[in-house]
Coordinates of C-alpha atoms in Angstrom, one line a residue:
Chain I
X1 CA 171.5 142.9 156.7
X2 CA 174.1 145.9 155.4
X3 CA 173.2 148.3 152.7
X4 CA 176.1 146.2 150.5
X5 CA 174.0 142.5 151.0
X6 CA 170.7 144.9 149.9
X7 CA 172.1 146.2 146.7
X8 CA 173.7 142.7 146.4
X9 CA 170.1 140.8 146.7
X10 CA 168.6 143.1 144.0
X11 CA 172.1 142.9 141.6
X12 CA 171.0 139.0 141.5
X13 CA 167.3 138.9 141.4
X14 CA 167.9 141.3 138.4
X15 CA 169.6 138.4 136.6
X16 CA 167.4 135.6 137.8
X17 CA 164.4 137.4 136.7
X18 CA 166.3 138.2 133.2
X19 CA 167.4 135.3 132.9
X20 CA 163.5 133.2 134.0
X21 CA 162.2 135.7 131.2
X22 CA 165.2 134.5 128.1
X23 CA 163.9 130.9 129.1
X24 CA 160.3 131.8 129.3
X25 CA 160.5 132.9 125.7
X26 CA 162.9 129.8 124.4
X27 CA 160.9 127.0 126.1
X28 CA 157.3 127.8 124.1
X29 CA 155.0 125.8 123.7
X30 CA 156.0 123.4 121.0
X31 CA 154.8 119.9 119.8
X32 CA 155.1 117.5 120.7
X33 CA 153.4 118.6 124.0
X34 CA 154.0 115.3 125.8
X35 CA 157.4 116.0 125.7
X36 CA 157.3 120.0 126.2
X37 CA 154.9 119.5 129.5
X38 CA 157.7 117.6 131.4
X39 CA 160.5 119.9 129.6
X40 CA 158.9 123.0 131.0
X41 CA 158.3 122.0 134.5
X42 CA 161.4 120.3 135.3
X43 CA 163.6 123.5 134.0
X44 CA 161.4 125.5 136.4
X45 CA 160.9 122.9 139.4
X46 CA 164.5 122.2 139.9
X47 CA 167.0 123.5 142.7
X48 CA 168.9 126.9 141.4
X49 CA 172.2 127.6 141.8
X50 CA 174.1 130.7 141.4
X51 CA 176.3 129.4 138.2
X52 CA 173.7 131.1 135.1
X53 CA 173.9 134.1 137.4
X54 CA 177.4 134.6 137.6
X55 CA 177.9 134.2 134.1
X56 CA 175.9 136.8 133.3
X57 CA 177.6 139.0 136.5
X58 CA 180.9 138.4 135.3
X59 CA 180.3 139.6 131.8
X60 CA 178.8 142.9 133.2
X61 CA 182.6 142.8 135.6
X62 CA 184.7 143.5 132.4
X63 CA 182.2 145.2 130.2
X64 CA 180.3 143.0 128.2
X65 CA 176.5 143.9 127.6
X66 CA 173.9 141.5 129.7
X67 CA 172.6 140.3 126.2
X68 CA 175.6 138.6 125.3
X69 CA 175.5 136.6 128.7
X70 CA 172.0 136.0 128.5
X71 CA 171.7 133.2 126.4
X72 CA 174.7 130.9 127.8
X73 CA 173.4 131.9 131.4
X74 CA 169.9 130.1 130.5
X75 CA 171.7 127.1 128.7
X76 CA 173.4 126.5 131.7
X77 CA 170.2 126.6 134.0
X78 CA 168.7 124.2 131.6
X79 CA 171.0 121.4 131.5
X80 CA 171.4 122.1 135.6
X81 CA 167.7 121.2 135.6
X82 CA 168.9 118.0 133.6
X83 CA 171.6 117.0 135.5
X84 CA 169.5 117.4 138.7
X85 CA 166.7 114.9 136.9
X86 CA 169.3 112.3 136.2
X87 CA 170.8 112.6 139.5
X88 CA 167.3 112.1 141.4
X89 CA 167.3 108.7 139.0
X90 CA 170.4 107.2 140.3
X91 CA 170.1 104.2 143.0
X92 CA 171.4 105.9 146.2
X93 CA 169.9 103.5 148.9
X94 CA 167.3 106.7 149.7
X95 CA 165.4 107.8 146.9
X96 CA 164.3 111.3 147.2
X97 CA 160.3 112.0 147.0
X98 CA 159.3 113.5 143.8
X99 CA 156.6 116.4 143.7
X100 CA 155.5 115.8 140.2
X101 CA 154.0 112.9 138.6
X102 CA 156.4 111.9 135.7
X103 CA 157.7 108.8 135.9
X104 CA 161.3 107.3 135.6
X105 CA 161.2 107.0 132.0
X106 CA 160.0 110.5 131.4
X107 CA 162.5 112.0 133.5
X108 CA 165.3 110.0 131.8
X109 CA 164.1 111.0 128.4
X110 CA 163.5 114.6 129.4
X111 CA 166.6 115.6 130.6
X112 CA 168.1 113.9 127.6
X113 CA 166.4 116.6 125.9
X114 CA 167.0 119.3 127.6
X115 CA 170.7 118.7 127.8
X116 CA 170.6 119.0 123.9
X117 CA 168.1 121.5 124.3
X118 CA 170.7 124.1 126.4
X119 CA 173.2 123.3 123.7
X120 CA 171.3 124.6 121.1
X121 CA 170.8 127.7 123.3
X122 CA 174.2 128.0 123.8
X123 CA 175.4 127.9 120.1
X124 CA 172.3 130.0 119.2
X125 CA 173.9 132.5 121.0
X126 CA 174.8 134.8 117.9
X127 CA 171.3 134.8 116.4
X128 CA 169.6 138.2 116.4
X129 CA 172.5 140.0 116.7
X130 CA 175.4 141.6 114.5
X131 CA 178.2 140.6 116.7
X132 CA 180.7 139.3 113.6
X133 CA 182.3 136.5 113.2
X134 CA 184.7 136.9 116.4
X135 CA 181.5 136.5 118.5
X136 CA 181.0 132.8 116.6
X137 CA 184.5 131.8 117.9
X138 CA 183.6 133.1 121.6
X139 CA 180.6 131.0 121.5
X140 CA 182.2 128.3 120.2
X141 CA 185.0 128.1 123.3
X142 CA 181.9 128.8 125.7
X143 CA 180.5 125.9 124.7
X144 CA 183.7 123.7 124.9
X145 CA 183.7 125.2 128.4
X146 CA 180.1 124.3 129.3
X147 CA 181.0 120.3 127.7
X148 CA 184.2 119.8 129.9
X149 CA 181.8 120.8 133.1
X150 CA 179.0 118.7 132.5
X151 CA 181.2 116.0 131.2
X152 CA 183.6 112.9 132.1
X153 CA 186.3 115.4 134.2
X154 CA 183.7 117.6 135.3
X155 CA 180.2 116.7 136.5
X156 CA 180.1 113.2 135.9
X157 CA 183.3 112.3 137.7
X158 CA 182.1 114.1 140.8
X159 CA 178.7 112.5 140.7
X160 CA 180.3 108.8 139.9
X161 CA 182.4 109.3 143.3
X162 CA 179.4 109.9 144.8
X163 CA 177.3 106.8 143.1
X164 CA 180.6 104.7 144.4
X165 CA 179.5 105.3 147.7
X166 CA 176.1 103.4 147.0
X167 CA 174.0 105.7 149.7
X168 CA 172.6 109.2 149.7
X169 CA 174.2 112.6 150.1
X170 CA 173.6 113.3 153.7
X171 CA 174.4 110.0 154.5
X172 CA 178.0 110.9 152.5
X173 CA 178.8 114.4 153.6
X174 CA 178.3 112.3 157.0
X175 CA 181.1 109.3 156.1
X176 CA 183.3 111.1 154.2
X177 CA 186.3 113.7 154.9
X178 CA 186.8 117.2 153.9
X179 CA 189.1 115.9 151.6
X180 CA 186.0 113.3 149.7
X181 CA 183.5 117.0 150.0
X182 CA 186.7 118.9 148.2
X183 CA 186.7 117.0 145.4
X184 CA 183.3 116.3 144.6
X185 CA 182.0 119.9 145.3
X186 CA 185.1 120.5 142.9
X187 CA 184.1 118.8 140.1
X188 CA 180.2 119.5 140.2
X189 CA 178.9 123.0 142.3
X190 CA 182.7 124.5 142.0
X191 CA 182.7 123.4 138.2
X192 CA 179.4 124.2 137.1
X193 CA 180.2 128.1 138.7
X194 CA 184.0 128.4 137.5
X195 CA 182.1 127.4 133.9
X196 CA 179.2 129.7 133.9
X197 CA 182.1 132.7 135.5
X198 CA 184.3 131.9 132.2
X199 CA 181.8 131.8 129.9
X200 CA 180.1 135.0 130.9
X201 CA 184.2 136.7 130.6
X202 CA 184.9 134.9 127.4
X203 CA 181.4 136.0 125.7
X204 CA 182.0 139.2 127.2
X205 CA 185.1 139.8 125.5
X206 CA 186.9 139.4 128.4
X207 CA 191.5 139.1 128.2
X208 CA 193.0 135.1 128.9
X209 CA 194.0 137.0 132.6
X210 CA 190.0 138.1 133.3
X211 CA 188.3 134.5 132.0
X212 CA 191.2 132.5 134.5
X213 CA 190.5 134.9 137.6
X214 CA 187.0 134.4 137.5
X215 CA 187.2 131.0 136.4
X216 CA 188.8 130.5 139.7
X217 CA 186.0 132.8 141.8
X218 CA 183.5 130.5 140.5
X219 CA 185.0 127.7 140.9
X220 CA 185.8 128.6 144.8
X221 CA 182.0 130.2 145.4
X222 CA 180.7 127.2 143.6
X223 CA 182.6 125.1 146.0
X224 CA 181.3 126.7 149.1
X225 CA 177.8 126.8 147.6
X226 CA 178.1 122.9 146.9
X227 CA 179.4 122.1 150.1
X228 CA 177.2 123.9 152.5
X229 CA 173.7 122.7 150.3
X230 CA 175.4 119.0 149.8
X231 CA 175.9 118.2 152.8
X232 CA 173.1 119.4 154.9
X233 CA 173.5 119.8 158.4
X234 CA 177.3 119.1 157.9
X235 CA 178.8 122.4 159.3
X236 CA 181.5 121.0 162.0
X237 CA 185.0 122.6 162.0
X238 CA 186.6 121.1 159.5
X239 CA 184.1 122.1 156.8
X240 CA 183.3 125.7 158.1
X241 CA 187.5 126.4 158.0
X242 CA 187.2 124.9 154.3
X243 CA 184.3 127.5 153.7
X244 CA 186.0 130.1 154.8
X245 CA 189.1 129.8 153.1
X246 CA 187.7 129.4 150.3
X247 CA 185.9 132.5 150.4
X248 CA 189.3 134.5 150.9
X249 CA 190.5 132.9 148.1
X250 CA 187.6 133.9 146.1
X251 CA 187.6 137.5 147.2
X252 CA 191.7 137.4 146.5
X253 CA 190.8 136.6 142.6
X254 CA 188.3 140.1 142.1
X255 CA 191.6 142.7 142.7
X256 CA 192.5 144.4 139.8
X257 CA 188.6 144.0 138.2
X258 CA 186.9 147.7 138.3
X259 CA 186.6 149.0 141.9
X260 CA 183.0 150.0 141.4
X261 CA 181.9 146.8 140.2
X262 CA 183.4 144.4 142.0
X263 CA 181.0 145.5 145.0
X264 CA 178.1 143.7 142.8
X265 CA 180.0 140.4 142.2
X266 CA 181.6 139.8 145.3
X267 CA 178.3 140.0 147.0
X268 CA 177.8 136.5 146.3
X269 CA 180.0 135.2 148.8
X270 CA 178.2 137.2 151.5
X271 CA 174.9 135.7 150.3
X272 CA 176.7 132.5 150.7
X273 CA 178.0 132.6 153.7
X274 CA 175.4 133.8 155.2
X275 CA 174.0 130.3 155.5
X276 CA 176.5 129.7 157.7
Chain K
X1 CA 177.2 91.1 95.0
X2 CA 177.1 94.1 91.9
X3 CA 180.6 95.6 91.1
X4 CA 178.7 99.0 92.3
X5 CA 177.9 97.8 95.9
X6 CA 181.3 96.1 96.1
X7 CA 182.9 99.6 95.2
X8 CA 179.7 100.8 97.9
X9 CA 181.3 98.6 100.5
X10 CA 184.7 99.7 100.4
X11 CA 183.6 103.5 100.0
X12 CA 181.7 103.2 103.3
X13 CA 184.1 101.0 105.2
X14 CA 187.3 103.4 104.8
X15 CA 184.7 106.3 105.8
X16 CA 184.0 104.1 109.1
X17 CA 187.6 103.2 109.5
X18 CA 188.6 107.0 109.6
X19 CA 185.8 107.4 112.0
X20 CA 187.0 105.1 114.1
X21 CA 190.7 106.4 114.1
X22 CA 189.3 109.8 114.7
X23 CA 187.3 108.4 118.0
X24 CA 190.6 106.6 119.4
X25 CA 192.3 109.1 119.0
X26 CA 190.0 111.8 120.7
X27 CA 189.0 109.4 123.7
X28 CA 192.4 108.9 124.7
X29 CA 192.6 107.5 128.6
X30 CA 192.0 110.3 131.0
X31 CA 191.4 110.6 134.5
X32 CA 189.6 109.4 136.6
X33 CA 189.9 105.8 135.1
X34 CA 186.7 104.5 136.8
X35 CA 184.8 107.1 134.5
X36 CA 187.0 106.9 131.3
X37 CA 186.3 102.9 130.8
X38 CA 182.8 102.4 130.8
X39 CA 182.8 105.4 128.4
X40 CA 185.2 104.2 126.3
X41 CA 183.7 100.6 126.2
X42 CA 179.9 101.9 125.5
X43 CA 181.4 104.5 122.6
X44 CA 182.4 101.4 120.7
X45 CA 179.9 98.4 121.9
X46 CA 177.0 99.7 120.9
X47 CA 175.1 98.8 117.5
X48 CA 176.2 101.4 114.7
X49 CA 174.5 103.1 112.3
X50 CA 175.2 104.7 108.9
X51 CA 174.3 108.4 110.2
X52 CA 178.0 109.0 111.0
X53 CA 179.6 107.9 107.7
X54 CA 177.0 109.9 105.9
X55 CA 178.0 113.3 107.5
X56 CA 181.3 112.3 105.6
X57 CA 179.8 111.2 102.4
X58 CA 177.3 114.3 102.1
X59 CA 180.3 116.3 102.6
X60 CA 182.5 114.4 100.0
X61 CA 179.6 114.8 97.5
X62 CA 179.7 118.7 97.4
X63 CA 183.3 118.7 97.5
X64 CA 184.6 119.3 101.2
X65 CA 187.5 117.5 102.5
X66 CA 186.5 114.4 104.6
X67 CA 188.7 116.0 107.6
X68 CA 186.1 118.6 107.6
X69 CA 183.2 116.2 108.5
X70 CA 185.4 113.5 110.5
X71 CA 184.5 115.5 114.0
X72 CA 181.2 115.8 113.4
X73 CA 180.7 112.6 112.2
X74 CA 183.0 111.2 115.3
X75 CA 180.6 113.7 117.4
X76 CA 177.6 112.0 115.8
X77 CA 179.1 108.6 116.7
X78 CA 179.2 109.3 120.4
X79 CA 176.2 110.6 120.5
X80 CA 174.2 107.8 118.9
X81 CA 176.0 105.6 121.2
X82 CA 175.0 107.8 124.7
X83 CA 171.1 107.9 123.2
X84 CA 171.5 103.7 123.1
X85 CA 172.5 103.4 126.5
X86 CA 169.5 105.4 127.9
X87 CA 167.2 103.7 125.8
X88 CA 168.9 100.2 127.1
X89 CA 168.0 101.9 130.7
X90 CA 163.8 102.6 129.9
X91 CA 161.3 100.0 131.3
X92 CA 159.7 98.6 128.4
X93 CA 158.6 95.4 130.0
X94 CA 161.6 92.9 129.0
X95 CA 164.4 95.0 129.1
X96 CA 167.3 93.8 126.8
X97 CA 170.3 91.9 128.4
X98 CA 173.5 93.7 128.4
X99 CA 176.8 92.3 128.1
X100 CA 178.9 94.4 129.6
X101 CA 178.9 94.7 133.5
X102 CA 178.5 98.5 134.1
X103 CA 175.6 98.7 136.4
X104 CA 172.5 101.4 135.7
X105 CA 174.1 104.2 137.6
X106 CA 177.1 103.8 135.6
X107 CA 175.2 103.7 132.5
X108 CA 173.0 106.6 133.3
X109 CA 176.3 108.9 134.1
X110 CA 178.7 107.2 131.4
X111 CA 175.2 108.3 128.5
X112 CA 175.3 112.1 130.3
X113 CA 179.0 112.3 130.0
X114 CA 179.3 110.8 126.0
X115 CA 176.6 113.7 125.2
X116 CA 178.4 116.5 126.3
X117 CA 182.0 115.0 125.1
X118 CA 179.8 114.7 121.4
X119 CA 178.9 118.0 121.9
X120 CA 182.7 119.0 123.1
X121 CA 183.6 117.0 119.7
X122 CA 181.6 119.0 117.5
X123 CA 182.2 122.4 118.6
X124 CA 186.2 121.6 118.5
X125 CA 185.8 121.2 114.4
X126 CA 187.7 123.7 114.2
X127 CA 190.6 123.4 116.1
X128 CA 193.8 122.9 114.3
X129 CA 192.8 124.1 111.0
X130 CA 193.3 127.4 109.2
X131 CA 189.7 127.6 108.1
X132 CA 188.8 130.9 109.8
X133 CA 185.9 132.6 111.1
X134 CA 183.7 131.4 108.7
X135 CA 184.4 127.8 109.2
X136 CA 183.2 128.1 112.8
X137 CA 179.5 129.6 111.8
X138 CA 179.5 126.4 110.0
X139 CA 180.4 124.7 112.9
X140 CA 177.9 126.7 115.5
X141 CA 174.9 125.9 112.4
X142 CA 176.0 121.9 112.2
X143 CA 175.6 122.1 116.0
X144 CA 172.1 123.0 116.1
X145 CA 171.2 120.5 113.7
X146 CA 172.6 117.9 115.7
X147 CA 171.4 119.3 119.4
X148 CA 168.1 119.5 117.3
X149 CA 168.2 116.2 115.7
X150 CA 168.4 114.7 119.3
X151 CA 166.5 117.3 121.3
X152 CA 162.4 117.0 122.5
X153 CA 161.1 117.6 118.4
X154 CA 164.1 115.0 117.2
X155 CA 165.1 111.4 119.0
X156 CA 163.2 112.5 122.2
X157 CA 159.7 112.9 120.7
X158 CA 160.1 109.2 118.9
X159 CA 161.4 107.8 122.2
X160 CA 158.5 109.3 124.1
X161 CA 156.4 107.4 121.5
X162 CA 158.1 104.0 122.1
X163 CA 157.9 104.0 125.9
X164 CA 154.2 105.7 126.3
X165 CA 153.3 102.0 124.8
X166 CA 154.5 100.3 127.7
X167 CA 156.5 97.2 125.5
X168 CA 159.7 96.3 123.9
X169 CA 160.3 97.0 120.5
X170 CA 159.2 94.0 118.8
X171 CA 156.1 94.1 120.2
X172 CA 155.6 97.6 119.2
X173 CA 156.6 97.1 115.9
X174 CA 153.8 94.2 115.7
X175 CA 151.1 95.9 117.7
X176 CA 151.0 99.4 115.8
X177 CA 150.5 100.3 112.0
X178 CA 152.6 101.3 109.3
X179 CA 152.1 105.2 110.4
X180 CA 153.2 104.4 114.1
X181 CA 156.4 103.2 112.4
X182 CA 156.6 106.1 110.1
X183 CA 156.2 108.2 112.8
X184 CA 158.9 107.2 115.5
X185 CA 161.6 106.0 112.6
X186 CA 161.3 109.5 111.2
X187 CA 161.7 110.9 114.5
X188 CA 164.9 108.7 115.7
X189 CA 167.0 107.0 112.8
X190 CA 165.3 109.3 110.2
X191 CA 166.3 112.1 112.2
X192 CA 169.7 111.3 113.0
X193 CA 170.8 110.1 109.4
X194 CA 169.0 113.6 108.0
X195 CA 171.4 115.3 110.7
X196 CA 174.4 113.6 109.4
X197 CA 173.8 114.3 105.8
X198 CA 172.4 117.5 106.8
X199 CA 176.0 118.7 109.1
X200 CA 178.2 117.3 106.3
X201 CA 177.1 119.4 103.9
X202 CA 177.2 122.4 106.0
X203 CA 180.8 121.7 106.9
X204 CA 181.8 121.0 103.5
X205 CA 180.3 124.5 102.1
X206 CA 177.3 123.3 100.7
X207 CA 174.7 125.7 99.2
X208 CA 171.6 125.4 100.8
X209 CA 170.0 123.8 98.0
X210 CA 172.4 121.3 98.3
X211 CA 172.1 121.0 102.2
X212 CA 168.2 120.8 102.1
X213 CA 168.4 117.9 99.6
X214 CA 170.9 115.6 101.3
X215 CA 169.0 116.1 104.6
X216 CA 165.8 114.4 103.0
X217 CA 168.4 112.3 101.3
X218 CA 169.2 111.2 105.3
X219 CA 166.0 111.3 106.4
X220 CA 165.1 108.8 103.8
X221 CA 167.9 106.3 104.3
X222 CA 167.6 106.7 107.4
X223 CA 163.5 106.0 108.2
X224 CA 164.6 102.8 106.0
X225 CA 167.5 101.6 108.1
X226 CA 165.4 102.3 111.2
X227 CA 161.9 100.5 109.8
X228 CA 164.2 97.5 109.1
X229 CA 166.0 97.5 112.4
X230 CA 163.7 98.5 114.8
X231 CA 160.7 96.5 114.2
X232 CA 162.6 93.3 113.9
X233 CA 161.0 90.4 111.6
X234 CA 158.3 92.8 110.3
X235 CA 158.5 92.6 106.9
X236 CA 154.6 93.0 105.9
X237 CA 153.6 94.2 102.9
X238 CA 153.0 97.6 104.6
X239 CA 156.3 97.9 105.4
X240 CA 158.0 96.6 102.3
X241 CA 156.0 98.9 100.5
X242 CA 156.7 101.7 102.6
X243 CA 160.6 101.0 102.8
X244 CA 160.5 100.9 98.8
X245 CA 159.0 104.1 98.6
X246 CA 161.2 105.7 100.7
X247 CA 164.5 104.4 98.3
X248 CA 162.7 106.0 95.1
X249 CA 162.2 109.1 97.2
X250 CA 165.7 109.3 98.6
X251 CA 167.4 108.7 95.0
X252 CA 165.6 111.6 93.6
X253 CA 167.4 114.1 95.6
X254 CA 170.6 113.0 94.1
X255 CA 169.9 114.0 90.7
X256 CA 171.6 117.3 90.3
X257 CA 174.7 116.3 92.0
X258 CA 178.2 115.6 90.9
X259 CA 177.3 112.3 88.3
X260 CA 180.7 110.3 88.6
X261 CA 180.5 111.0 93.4
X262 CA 176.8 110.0 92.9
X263 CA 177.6 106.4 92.5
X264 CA 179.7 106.3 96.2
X265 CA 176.6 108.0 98.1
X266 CA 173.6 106.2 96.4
X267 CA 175.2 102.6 97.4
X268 CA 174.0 103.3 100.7
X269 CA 170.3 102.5 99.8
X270 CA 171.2 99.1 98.1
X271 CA 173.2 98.2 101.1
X272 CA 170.6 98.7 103.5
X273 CA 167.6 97.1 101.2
X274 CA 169.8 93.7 100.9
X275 CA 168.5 93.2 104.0
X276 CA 164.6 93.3 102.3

């Protein structure tokens, strides 16, 4: 592993732990506790991605303080958790085993919540904290950002195409084209990251020219992310020249950001591709 | 019919006629089709309640324009109508028919992608309009009260209640006592009508005397609408007892108001206890 992957690996788990310790102190214990059980292990219990990272790296890339990231980057790990409980509820021919013992109608009900419960984090963002009112008006496009990438264009449009299918994802990634994995690892990995990557430049004060570039390095690392953990075992030419495009295009997108701090971000697509 | 609840009836109706405009206009047909219908069709089939119209009311009563309210209350709308399909999708034992022919899958992802478009709704108040920074801490607090109103303390907790019985909602409403009622209406139709009041008044510029009044205002209407709705046919003594109280209750937080807009807002209790 080079020295750059090493300082990468610790740039990250930085933020991840950060990040585990804003949710730690959001999520307490609250009644009902029937509902806050469920709520606490399913935020915790679901698959990560990189997206509430990023947003939080990409504020750090154009000088925003960690802080003002912090509370966006756990909404969006929260209603991740949801969308991952809804997803393991839809018919796909091959459920996948659950390791916990809540049943359908818990899971359906709890990811309601916390998809209303990452919204509130999201437009609690200004609490605590003598930003002004311009911060209000950063965290109200954020949060625009975050509904248009769960929502009918973003996330829910990729995972209907995959519900039209009517079988499971390995089974797709299998059938389908590159073409079929472009579009749905558009709408929902690449989507999810180009959100959390905008946010985090928006909230961090970041110019319309920042928020688009690293809209579009999310989006591409999301992609490649999505695609390589979607389709598992899917790695034949086709796909690995999609990967790796993409990751030129993402690199393309970090010129012009400060030379010292790109080395942090752009780590990410090494950690990536190193899967490969 | 009294001259006052005729007056009532056509108050309420252009509020819901405006909040109907509102929703065309802002789910206009988008790509991809095959996710844009069923969430188009589920926005407007499913049962309405008043929660909506009071967000504009409330904010009539202090003052503030009724555009000011008509997202929120649109937002609210959606909203309502995503937490109906979920329920529609929990096993209670005799599940309800549905006449529409969206499968559970598209149900499940059509709910997820009308929350976050509610929430996408809500957060966009402020587009268009010259209201300035202040308008959009307005905006950030309404959305709180809404992402709270249907988070894991709000409509979550009372559905939680509902489904840990194991039976429909008649059956509920027959098999538990007046304080089982209490409890869940509080939590979902309570909630949600205290919301709307609750938002409308913030939006409008309400003091917080004001806001704090027409929120128990909503809850009270609301637990009323929700006792006679949800447990269908039960109309004990308990319950009319209960549902009386709750009127007195909710007409004593309108003293204090404006006298002559009183009339317009307090119609809403006589409309809902014809059906007594």
């Amino acid at each position: 592993m080079s020295t750059s992957t090493t300082q990468g690996d610790t740039y990250w788990a930085s933020i991840n732990d950060d990040i585990k310790a804003h949710l730690n102190w959001a999520i307490r214990v609250r009644d009902p506790v029937v509902v806050f059980e469920p709520m606490h292990h399913l935020t915790f219990a679901q698959p990560k991605s990189m997206a509430p990272a990023l947003c939080v790296a990409a504020c750090e890339l154009i000088g925003g303080r960690r802080a003002h990231a912090l509370p966006a980057a756990s909404a969006i790990h929260v209603m991740q958790a949801a969308v991952h409980v809804h997803h393991n509820l839809l018919h796909k021919g091959r459920p996948k085993p659950m390791n916990h013992g809540f049943g359908p109608n818990i899971q359906l009900l709890t990811a309601d919540g916390l998809l209303s419960f990452g919204y509130e984090l999201m437009v609690k963002c200004n609490d605590n904290d003598n930003l002004g009112e311009e911060y209000s008006s950063r965290v109200l496009r954020a949060t625009i950002e975050v509904a248009r990438a769960l929502g009918s264009q973003g996330m829910v449009a990729g995972q209907f195409r995959e519900v039209e299918c009517g079988c499971d994802e390995v089974a797709l990634g299998e059938a389908r084209g590159v073409e079929w994995l472009r579009y749905v690892h558009e709408k929902k990995d690449g989507g999810l990251h180009a959100c959390g990557a905008a946010c985090g430049a928006i909230l961090g004060g970041g110019s319309e020219e920042d928020i688009e570039k690293l809209r579009k390095y999310g989006l591409y690392v999301g992609m490649i992310h999505g695609i390589l953990n979607g389709a598992a075992g899917r790695k034949d030419e086709g796909v690995i020249e999609m990967v790796e495009n993409l990751g030129e295009l993402a690199l393309k997108e970090l010129k012009g950001f400060n030379a010292t701090k790109i080395g942090a971000i752009s780590t990410f697509i090494h950690l990536i591709l190193a899967g490969l």
